[in-house]
RNA sequence: GGGGACGUAGCUCAGUUGGUUAGAGCGCUGCCCUGUCACGGCAGAGGUCGCGGGUUCGAGCCCCGUCGUCCCCGCCA
């Protein structure tokens, strides 16, 4: 193929087929760069050697599909191109066929500067011809294969589950599929294979996995598409560590495909520690953690500085920001203060404290605690007098708020601290297990407790025994865990409930009557009563893994035909209205047209 | 649902305080060129300034609305 030829191929006759990447016309001598998936080779068309081929090359244009018959020649000294893998050779054409012409493309796949996404997505077939995209999808294919190979070798069975299934009223919004045969009834596309994989455990398939498509009708982000691919697995009789081991194993195999050698086991951290140290349940470990300055801020100091006594004071460092000018610093601080709004938070200006005799020791203590380096930016957030209302139902609120600020500033100064740049080694990838997630989550708007993970997650045995399911829902820990990479949640799983009575109790604790539970999950509750083994598993986003490995910041770079932020496919132009006839067959009527 | 950025030639973008005929680079078309590889030279074509309305003697620029793309919050058990 086009990318394969090397100096030792000189003298061989070859046939190459591909696209015209570029044409350089010197009159009686024409160069064509011919491109296929493997790379690019320079073709030489000399009017003296082959006037017919030369004449056709004159007519060739960018993106024409051509076939070349010719012989490989080592390039003369000084004519090599060190920027091309095939740069030591060229193919002297004896014969050239223009297999297909091409309209002038709206943008050139050969071009360095890339077009805007709207154009790229509309002409996705041209965008996908670009070298970067070809690389991304080759990587994706290898990664998926490595994961399959690993899991199969570990004794997992890949089993498919339905796309057309039943709507369950909790969680994300469902994509619905109307039934023609049963007018007014709908299938739902699965948000995940969750219930099916648990039933496969009940069915005796020890170890199940699937690289499965999932569908969620929610608003999108750079790392969220309406349909996405999960590496979904479940085993019987697991401890958490067993699941962690399988995941670490397949990730190691997957990353090897990108030339990265991971060294499991990965760091583990409880949810509570993640919140305390990073203010988020998916810490980005490439940056320093937050530091608690609660001890440094004694009650007298708080008194004089007008800081609330009972609440934490948190600081963090953004490394290597460098010297900020007076105005730059001022506008940064006031921008942050503006972001706080009336939330009751304020910044402590440590630089100013230093200039004051009374507070200089405090400033010094803070800088030491935060391990402040010469070029680092230090931010300290304090609660003003008066406890904000949110504190009453979310005592982690300040941590989360400061954690979010840490990420915003880290993104803002990414060019300075360079912690987000890839160097091509395992050090670029900070993996982390976050464990012991809370079982319940308080919904302030509806004043109810919801399942934080999903209602099939098993709580810690001791929390059940301590009666916390009824007395102290906020303190119940779940046997639920996330795997996090560089601040992105890659996947999430849990040890499941395998006893019908416990499952029923959880449903009741979520405010569901037995009747409601039975209506929604009756088939599943039934299944639990026929000898259910303890089981557990996890699901990881394949798209996100490949995205991070490819050094991309959007899933659209690693999904061949993605949708826009408004869930539109610009190439095929979907979704569309359908005919009255189709609607009638499905017993549907459209109430409003937009 | 909310906030922000962007929308000018096929692509990437510039366009000053509202003022003559809206520019550049790349691409495209034609001609020339036997060692280029982001080839080079000469000539040329190409514009509903996203769309609709308003202010004004005059709008790419100001105002209102609307559409699209991207990012974020909410949302994503």
XYZ file of C-alpha atoms (C1' of nucleotides) in Angstrom:
671
model
C 0.000 0.000 0.000
C 0.941 3.666 -0.307
C 2.549 3.942 3.093
C 4.546 0.736 2.924
C 7.279 1.369 0.369
C 10.877 1.651 1.597
C 14.344 1.874 0.094
C 14.654 -1.938 -0.054
C 11.640 -2.075 -2.386
C 13.600 -0.233 -5.086
C 13.445 -1.995 -8.415
C 10.102 -3.675 -7.721
C 7.091 -3.144 -9.925
C 4.020 -2.057 -7.957
C 0.386 -1.142 -8.398
C -0.871 1.585 -6.075
C -4.427 2.797 -5.697
C -5.612 5.737 -3.708
C -6.589 9.382 -3.631
C -4.627 12.284 -5.077
C -3.431 14.086 -1.968
C -1.581 16.808 -3.885
C -0.430 17.446 -7.424
C 2.710 19.367 -8.283
C 2.838 20.188 -11.971
C 6.209 21.162 -13.448
C 5.091 21.027 -17.058
C 6.771 18.001 -18.526
C 7.250 16.510 -15.077
C 4.334 15.997 -12.675
C 4.369 14.730 -9.101
C 1.286 13.121 -7.615
C 1.116 12.326 -3.911
C -1.165 9.312 -3.698
C -2.786 8.586 -0.351
C -4.534 5.600 1.179
C -5.169 4.488 4.739
C -1.547 3.460 5.221
C 0.122 6.652 4.076
C 1.360 8.618 1.072
C 3.737 7.838 -1.786
C 5.103 10.240 -4.357
C 4.445 9.260 -7.964
C 6.589 10.713 -10.739
C 5.141 11.229 -14.201
C 7.751 12.006 -16.797
C 6.482 12.955 -20.255
C 9.458 11.235 -21.867
C 8.945 7.969 -20.020
C 5.199 7.720 -20.467
C 3.416 10.485 -22.368
C -0.016 8.884 -21.910
C 0.255 8.620 -18.151
C 1.621 12.155 -18.017
C -1.346 13.458 -19.983
C -3.772 11.845 -17.555
C -1.892 13.291 -14.615
C -2.394 16.730 -16.102
C -6.125 16.203 -15.750
C -5.911 14.754 -12.250
C -7.065 16.927 -9.376
C -7.227 16.687 -5.592
C -9.163 13.685 -4.282
C -9.393 11.947 -7.678
C -9.151 8.211 -7.219
C -6.275 6.813 -9.251
C -4.462 3.570 -9.974
C -0.773 3.651 -10.775
C 1.374 0.976 -12.340
C 5.055 1.704 -12.010
C 8.389 0.820 -10.533
C 9.815 1.814 -7.191
C 12.937 3.911 -7.423
C 15.284 5.034 -4.690
C 15.384 8.808 -4.767
C 18.612 10.475 -5.849
C 20.794 11.947 -3.129
C 19.382 15.235 -1.828
C 15.887 14.521 -3.125
C 14.724 12.461 -0.170
C 11.911 13.796 1.975
C 12.648 13.076 5.637
C 9.105 14.134 6.603
C 7.533 11.156 4.818
C 7.860 7.539 5.888
C 8.140 6.704 2.192
C 10.427 9.683 1.558
C 13.430 7.625 0.419
C 11.593 6.288 -2.614
C 9.182 7.282 -5.341
C 7.203 5.393 -7.939
C 7.921 6.084 -11.585
C 4.582 5.640 -13.309
C 4.295 3.573 -16.467
C 0.559 3.685 -16.479
C -2.033 5.869 -14.773
C -5.775 5.291 -14.533
C -8.217 7.899 -13.311
C -10.679 5.575 -11.607
C -12.946 8.374 -10.503
C -13.064 12.132 -10.603
C -13.883 14.271 -7.597
C -15.634 17.579 -7.305
C -13.476 20.211 -5.668
C -14.001 19.397 -1.995
C -15.265 22.127 0.365
C -12.134 21.542 2.384
C -9.096 19.446 1.643
C -8.353 16.339 3.698
C -4.693 17.108 2.952
C -4.909 20.539 4.553
C -3.302 21.221 7.921
C -5.844 23.829 9.009
C -9.081 22.077 9.768
C -12.473 23.406 8.812
C -15.128 24.257 11.357
C -17.114 21.397 12.810
C -20.298 22.201 10.972
C -18.561 21.670 7.635
C -16.603 18.697 8.903
C -19.753 16.950 10.096
C -21.728 17.684 6.938
C -18.943 16.269 4.757
C -17.919 13.660 7.289
C -16.583 11.312 4.578
C -14.010 13.951 3.646
C -13.188 14.715 7.268
C -12.631 11.038 7.970
C -10.040 10.894 5.174
C -7.768 13.140 7.258
C -4.716 11.422 8.687
C -5.636 12.263 12.310
C -9.085 10.755 11.946
C -7.762 7.641 10.240
C -5.356 7.276 13.154
C -8.104 7.733 15.740
C -10.287 5.021 14.263
C -7.429 2.603 13.765
C -6.628 3.136 17.443
C -10.243 2.643 18.434
C -10.423 -0.629 16.552
C -7.226 -1.935 18.143
C -8.299 -0.864 21.624
C -11.656 -2.623 21.319
C -9.979 -5.748 20.028
C -7.421 -5.762 22.845
C -10.209 -5.505 25.411
C -12.164 -8.334 23.788
C -9.098 -10.532 23.649
C -8.243 -9.890 27.284
C -11.738 -10.524 28.603
C -12.264 -13.640 26.511
C -8.922 -14.973 27.750
C -10.123 -14.327 31.310
C -13.157 -16.510 30.661
C -15.771 -13.877 29.884
C -18.563 -14.552 27.396
C -19.748 -11.759 25.119
C -23.534 -11.869 25.061
C -25.778 -9.403 23.255
C -28.815 -7.865 24.894
C -31.802 -6.195 23.217
C -31.902 -2.684 21.816
C -35.676 -2.733 21.874
C -36.634 -3.105 25.482
C -38.927 -1.623 28.074
C -38.936 1.890 29.429
C -38.036 2.203 33.089
C -39.147 5.488 34.555
C -36.028 6.409 36.485
C -32.664 7.692 35.336
C -32.113 9.453 32.056
C -34.837 10.119 29.522
C -35.464 7.218 27.163
C -35.421 7.176 23.399
C -38.733 5.566 22.531
C -39.632 3.308 19.630
C -43.328 3.076 18.813
C -44.804 -0.362 18.266
C -46.846 -0.843 15.100
C -48.393 -4.083 16.253
C -49.350 -2.675 19.640
C -50.597 0.818 18.902
C -49.872 3.269 21.690
C -47.187 1.035 23.171
C -43.495 1.794 23.023
C -40.180 0.079 23.318
C -37.309 2.034 24.809
C -33.697 1.937 23.691
C -31.502 0.828 26.608
C -29.682 3.435 28.695
C -27.400 0.533 29.571
C -27.744 -3.248 29.635
C -27.960 -3.086 33.454
C -30.945 -5.282 34.191
C -30.191 -7.754 31.416
C -26.681 -8.344 32.629
C -27.915 -8.963 36.159
C -30.394 -11.441 34.771
C -27.561 -13.127 32.877
C -25.883 -13.615 36.269
C -29.053 -15.148 37.611
C -28.995 -17.303 34.463
C -25.640 -18.744 35.420
C -23.315 -17.021 32.973
C -20.480 -16.482 35.485
C -18.680 -13.805 33.565
C -20.424 -11.676 30.995
C -19.181 -8.793 28.943
C -20.401 -6.789 25.999
C -19.182 -3.837 23.990
C -22.646 -2.356 23.915
C -24.325 0.701 22.488
C -26.300 2.752 25.011
C -28.805 5.554 24.458
C -29.715 8.493 26.671
C -31.906 11.386 25.659
C -30.215 14.096 27.688
C -28.476 17.344 26.787
C -25.012 16.830 25.358
C -21.497 17.896 26.187
C -18.076 17.505 24.601
C -17.827 14.147 26.403
C -21.479 13.094 26.038
C -23.249 11.816 22.937
C -26.841 10.550 22.772
C -25.575 7.137 21.740
C -22.296 5.879 23.065
C -20.447 2.623 23.592
C -19.831 0.917 26.902
C -17.555 -1.915 27.848
C -20.048 -3.611 30.101
C -19.148 -6.522 32.368
C -20.564 -8.490 35.261
C -19.367 -11.471 37.304
C -20.745 -13.685 40.013
C -19.315 -13.950 43.553
C -17.129 -10.833 43.304
C -15.305 -8.697 45.796
C -14.735 -5.145 44.597
C -11.065 -6.002 44.093
C -11.945 -8.750 41.630
C -13.738 -6.278 39.387
C -10.903 -3.744 39.775
C -8.432 -6.395 38.666
C -10.344 -7.198 35.484
C -10.690 -3.534 34.593
C -7.040 -2.800 35.292
C -6.167 -5.804 33.161
C -8.138 -4.781 30.113
C -7.063 -1.148 30.410
C -3.462 -2.248 30.487
C -4.055 -4.288 27.343
C -5.897 -1.389 25.701
C -3.233 1.186 26.509
C -0.520 -1.118 25.224
C -2.109 -0.597 21.793
C -1.216 3.075 22.088
C 2.302 2.305 23.258
C 1.546 3.177 26.887
C 2.599 0.790 29.656
C 0.269 1.115 32.625
C 1.262 -0.219 35.999
C -1.758 -1.318 38.018
C -3.065 -1.454 40.625
C -4.464 2.062 40.453
C -4.776 4.401 43.423
C -7.965 4.076 45.481
C -9.758 6.840 47.340
C -13.099 6.988 49.102
C -15.769 9.330 47.853
C -15.523 11.348 51.079
C -11.783 11.833 50.646
C -12.240 12.785 46.998
C -14.682 15.510 47.981
C -12.517 16.723 50.877
C -9.314 16.846 48.862
C -10.534 17.677 45.387
C -14.093 18.932 45.826
C -15.352 16.526 43.173
C -16.103 12.820 42.795
C -13.795 12.553 39.749
C -10.533 14.164 40.832
C -7.996 15.236 38.266
C -4.802 14.045 39.927
C -2.568 15.830 37.448
C -2.924 18.926 39.613
C -2.245 19.414 43.332
C -5.095 18.688 45.741
C -6.880 21.331 47.769
C -5.538 22.034 51.245
C -7.627 22.572 54.350
C -6.645 25.809 56.085
C -9.140 25.338 58.871
C -6.395 24.841 61.488
C -4.463 27.905 60.346
C -7.521 30.143 60.659
C -7.937 30.271 64.433
C -11.128 31.656 65.862
C -9.495 35.005 66.736
C -8.206 35.385 63.196
C -11.624 34.491 61.830
C -13.156 37.072 64.120
C -10.945 39.881 62.761
C -11.153 38.726 59.137
C -14.957 38.281 59.351
C -14.886 34.604 58.455
C -17.617 32.213 59.539
C -16.373 30.129 62.473
C -18.007 26.791 61.768
C -17.165 26.339 58.106
C -14.026 25.094 56.355
C -11.447 27.364 54.751
C -9.890 25.865 51.616
C -7.000 26.774 49.422
C -5.359 25.380 46.333
C -2.390 26.018 44.129
C -2.251 26.281 40.352
C 1.382 25.565 39.512
C 3.684 27.616 37.285
C 1.256 30.414 36.502
C 4.142 32.862 36.658
C 4.179 36.509 37.637
C 0.808 38.193 37.126
C 0.770 41.934 36.573
C -1.071 44.021 39.162
C -4.019 44.608 36.861
C -4.138 41.013 35.645
C -4.198 39.823 39.243
C -6.887 42.294 40.215
C -9.154 41.414 37.326
C -8.669 37.705 37.977
C -9.642 38.097 41.620
C -12.668 40.246 40.879
C -13.737 37.798 38.171
C -13.638 34.992 40.717
C -15.485 37.098 43.297
C -18.096 37.870 40.661
C -18.488 34.140 40.074
C -19.258 33.640 43.754
C -22.261 35.926 43.450
C -24.203 35.983 46.697
C -23.138 32.470 47.666
C -21.431 33.734 50.823
C -17.913 32.918 49.661
C -14.995 35.288 49.413
C -11.302 35.225 48.557
C -8.552 35.740 51.078
C -5.859 37.907 49.541
C -2.764 36.230 50.940
C -0.397 38.564 49.104
C -1.954 41.501 50.926
C -1.890 39.732 54.280
C 1.862 39.411 53.888
C 2.283 43.178 53.898
C 0.508 43.489 57.226
C 2.484 42.782 60.377
C -0.427 41.177 62.210
C -1.273 38.744 59.433
C 2.167 37.998 58.003
C 2.609 34.842 60.139
C -0.776 33.568 58.934
C 0.186 34.223 55.326
C 3.447 32.369 55.834
C 1.667 29.425 57.454
C -0.811 29.221 54.575
C 1.939 29.311 51.966
C 3.815 26.540 53.738
C 0.720 24.376 54.098
C -0.059 24.789 50.413
C 3.583 24.147 49.386
C 3.484 27.324 47.355
C 6.244 27.540 44.755
C 7.699 30.756 43.381
C 5.659 30.823 40.157
C 2.501 29.272 41.581
C -0.867 30.911 41.973
C -2.451 30.499 45.408
C -6.195 30.825 45.871
C -7.808 30.769 49.320
C -11.579 30.698 49.664
C -13.318 31.709 52.885
C -16.956 31.585 53.942
C -18.322 34.990 54.975
C -20.247 35.359 58.216
C -23.573 33.523 58.135
C -24.173 29.939 57.083
C -25.653 29.590 53.603
C -28.905 27.683 53.371
C -27.413 24.999 51.142
C -25.105 23.935 53.904
C -28.020 22.368 55.743
C -28.638 19.683 53.175
C -25.228 19.517 51.510
C -22.348 19.834 53.978
C -19.933 19.219 51.116
C -21.102 22.263 49.267
C -18.070 24.495 49.933
C -15.681 21.702 48.969
C -17.502 21.215 45.670
C -17.607 24.909 44.989
C -13.883 25.371 45.567
C -13.143 22.184 43.628
C -15.006 23.596 40.639
C -13.023 26.824 40.877
C -9.818 24.791 40.962
C -10.758 23.164 37.664
C -11.813 26.425 36.034
C -8.508 28.057 36.881
C -6.554 24.971 35.892
C -8.183 25.145 32.456
C -7.555 28.885 32.221
C -3.833 28.489 32.929
C -3.350 25.205 31.084
C -0.793 26.813 28.765
C 1.278 27.862 31.745
C 1.301 24.759 33.952
C 1.314 22.320 31.018
C -0.039 19.521 33.196
C -2.617 18.624 30.552
C -0.105 18.118 27.754
C 0.684 14.590 26.679
C 4.280 13.434 26.693
C 3.499 9.939 25.435
C 4.234 8.118 28.679
C 2.153 6.453 31.383
C 2.672 9.570 33.519
C 0.136 11.376 31.332
C -2.621 9.105 32.608
C -3.620 9.470 36.254
C -6.019 6.652 37.049
C -8.002 6.488 40.246
C -10.651 4.294 41.840
C -13.226 6.236 43.822
C -15.034 3.960 46.278
C -17.805 4.044 48.873
C -20.125 6.378 47.057
C -23.169 7.474 49.038
C -26.203 5.267 48.489
C -28.662 8.134 48.454
C -28.714 11.650 47.153
C -31.024 14.377 48.451
C -33.138 16.076 45.790
C -33.809 19.522 47.220
C -36.296 20.452 44.502
C -38.590 17.462 45.028
C -37.605 16.891 48.671
C -36.897 13.205 48.171
C -33.975 10.791 48.460
C -32.841 9.264 45.173
C -30.478 6.409 44.455
C -27.108 7.996 43.748
C -25.911 5.138 41.522
C -28.922 2.966 40.787
C -31.406 1.157 43.010
C -29.801 -2.273 42.456
C -26.625 -1.217 44.237
C -25.853 -2.975 47.482
C -25.262 -0.801 50.539
C -22.453 -1.654 52.966
C -23.598 -4.536 55.139
C -22.775 -2.665 58.371
C -24.795 0.380 57.308
C -27.827 -1.855 56.772
C -27.311 -3.486 60.160
C -26.965 -0.086 61.822
C -30.428 0.734 60.534
C -29.200 3.708 58.534
C -31.470 2.868 55.587
C -34.298 4.370 57.571
C -32.583 6.609 60.161
C -29.681 8.191 58.368
C -29.946 7.836 54.617
C -27.299 10.462 53.935
C -24.693 8.334 55.729
C -25.368 5.051 53.940
C -22.388 3.993 51.876
C -22.876 1.946 48.746
C -20.604 -0.750 47.380
C -20.303 1.470 44.351
C -17.152 2.616 42.631
C -16.023 4.787 39.747
C -12.891 4.638 37.690
C -11.537 8.069 36.908
C -8.857 9.133 34.443
C -7.484 12.682 34.379
C -10.685 14.113 35.832
C -12.985 12.213 33.487
C -15.328 9.529 34.783
C -14.485 6.522 32.633
C -16.858 4.095 34.245
C -18.905 3.188 37.173
C -20.099 0.014 38.799
C -21.203 -1.681 41.956
C -21.771 -4.867 43.840
C -25.486 -5.578 43.364
C -28.220 -6.588 45.691
C -28.882 -10.301 45.251
C -31.619 -10.771 47.835
C -35.210 -10.000 47.081
C -35.956 -8.783 50.616
C -33.065 -6.303 50.604
C -34.042 -5.116 47.132
C -37.609 -4.560 48.264
C -36.374 -2.631 51.295
C -34.254 -0.370 49.097
C -37.222 0.356 46.863
C -39.277 1.219 49.956
C -36.468 3.456 51.256
C -36.630 5.322 47.954
C -40.255 6.086 48.639
C -41.624 3.436 46.293
C -44.572 1.378 47.482
C -44.388 -2.370 46.930
C -47.043 -2.009 44.249
C -45.049 0.644 42.383
C -41.865 -1.392 42.655
C -43.668 -4.398 41.298
C -45.152 -2.508 38.412
C -41.772 -1.119 37.366
C -39.414 -3.973 38.154
C -41.715 -6.911 38.871
C -40.027 -9.235 36.394
C -36.707 -8.476 38.028
C -37.946 -8.937 41.594
C -39.395 -12.278 40.464
C -36.068 -13.320 39.006
C -34.280 -12.496 42.241
C -36.389 -15.131 43.991
C -35.087 -18.029 41.914
C -31.617 -18.467 43.343
C -29.607 -15.331 42.644
C -25.868 -15.478 43.186
C -24.041 -12.470 44.632
C -22.868 -10.488 41.639
C -21.397 -7.199 40.577
C -19.806 -5.418 37.678
C -18.961 -2.210 35.968
C -19.321 -0.359 32.666
C -16.703 1.866 31.049
C -17.131 4.365 28.254
C -15.124 3.094 25.299
C -15.486 6.417 23.489
C -13.995 8.311 26.413
C -11.075 5.914 26.752
C -10.212 6.304 23.089
C -10.759 10.063 23.244
C -8.217 10.481 26.026
C -5.769 8.064 24.403
C -6.035 9.991 21.139
C -5.365 13.242 22.979
C -8.745 14.597 21.850
C -11.092 16.762 23.876
C -14.347 15.819 22.173
C -16.018 12.458 21.586
C -16.757 13.586 18.041
C -13.107 12.935 17.206
C -13.483 9.237 17.976
C -17.074 8.526 16.871
C -17.334 8.088 13.122
C -20.755 9.665 12.714
C -21.467 11.760 15.793
C -24.261 14.196 16.532
C -24.134 17.905 17.282
C -24.799 19.471 20.675
C -28.476 19.528 19.694
C -28.417 15.827 18.798
C -28.549 16.416 15.021
C -26.688 14.335 12.463
C -25.608 16.980 9.947
C -24.579 14.471 7.296
C -27.763 12.449 6.966
C -29.882 15.262 8.387
C -31.581 13.369 11.200
C -33.998 13.525 12.875
C -36.676 14.307 10.267
C -40.454 14.440 10.216
C -42.102 11.298 8.856
C -45.064 10.846 6.558
C -48.681 10.841 7.721
C -48.819 7.272 6.464
C -46.002 6.151 8.763
C -47.547 7.943 11.721
C -50.916 6.373 11.054
C -49.445 2.885 10.969
C -47.902 3.557 14.360
C -51.122 5.010 15.774
C -49.342 8.316 16.325
C -50.389 11.902 15.854
C -47.988 14.840 16.130
C -49.422 17.454 18.470
C -47.036 20.339 17.723
C -44.713 20.896 14.819
C -41.593 22.909 15.330
C -34.515 25.539 30.525
C -30.245 29.249 31.525
C -25.319 31.654 30.474
C -21.177 32.611 27.128
C -18.363 32.613 22.305
C -18.758 32.499 17.154
C -21.318 33.213 12.083
C -17.877 38.033 6.140
C -15.417 34.261 -0.814
C -15.191 26.877 -1.237
C -11.786 26.916 3.597
C -9.076 29.908 7.506
C -9.635 34.781 8.849
C -8.970 40.652 8.737
C -12.400 44.609 8.190
C -10.697 51.203 12.431
C -15.529 55.993 15.080
C -21.416 53.939 10.698
C -18.997 56.695 4.966
C -16.138 55.655 -2.057
C -16.073 49.782 -5.617
C -15.808 44.607 1.319
C -9.933 42.578 1.632
C -5.737 38.753 2.636
C -3.781 33.685 2.669
C -5.046 28.922 1.015
C -8.118 26.568 -2.523
C -10.300 27.007 -7.613
C -9.864 28.190 -13.362
C -6.435 29.237 -17.584
C -1.406 29.704 -19.380
C 4.070 28.746 -18.459
C 7.638 25.524 -16.045
C 11.911 18.389 -15.847
C 13.171 17.520 -9.226
C 9.068 19.293 -6.508
C 7.160 17.563 -1.863
C 2.788 23.589 1.758
C 6.668 23.572 -5.702
C 7.180 28.230 -8.342
C 5.661 32.354 -12.007
C 1.770 35.205 -14.701
C -3.409 36.150 -15.354
C -8.407 35.463 -13.689
C -13.106 34.028 -11.519
C -15.409 33.904 -6.949
C -19.610 37.745 -1.773
C -27.703 37.111 -0.034
C -21.395 40.027 5.203
C -26.384 33.419 8.530
C -31.720 35.077 8.033
C -35.796 38.847 9.089
C -36.967 43.578 10.768
C -35.552 48.501 12.657
C -32.521 53.211 13.399
C -29.914 56.398 9.767
C -28.835 60.600 4.157
C -25.893 56.029 4.529
C -25.330 49.551 8.146
C -20.616 43.972 7.510
C -20.288 47.561 11.833
C -25.697 50.210 15.986
C -30.739 48.110 17.985
C -34.611 44.063 18.190
C -35.850 39.220 16.801
C -34.556 34.563 14.763
C -31.556 30.290 12.989
C -27.069 27.404 13.203
C -22.285 25.602 15.411
C -19.247 25.228 19.772
C -18.356 25.530 25.293
C -20.445 25.598 30.221
C -24.566 25.251 34.178
C -29.059 22.588 34.976
C -29.829 17.515 33.299
C -27.028 12.620 32.489
C -30.518 6.517 38.408
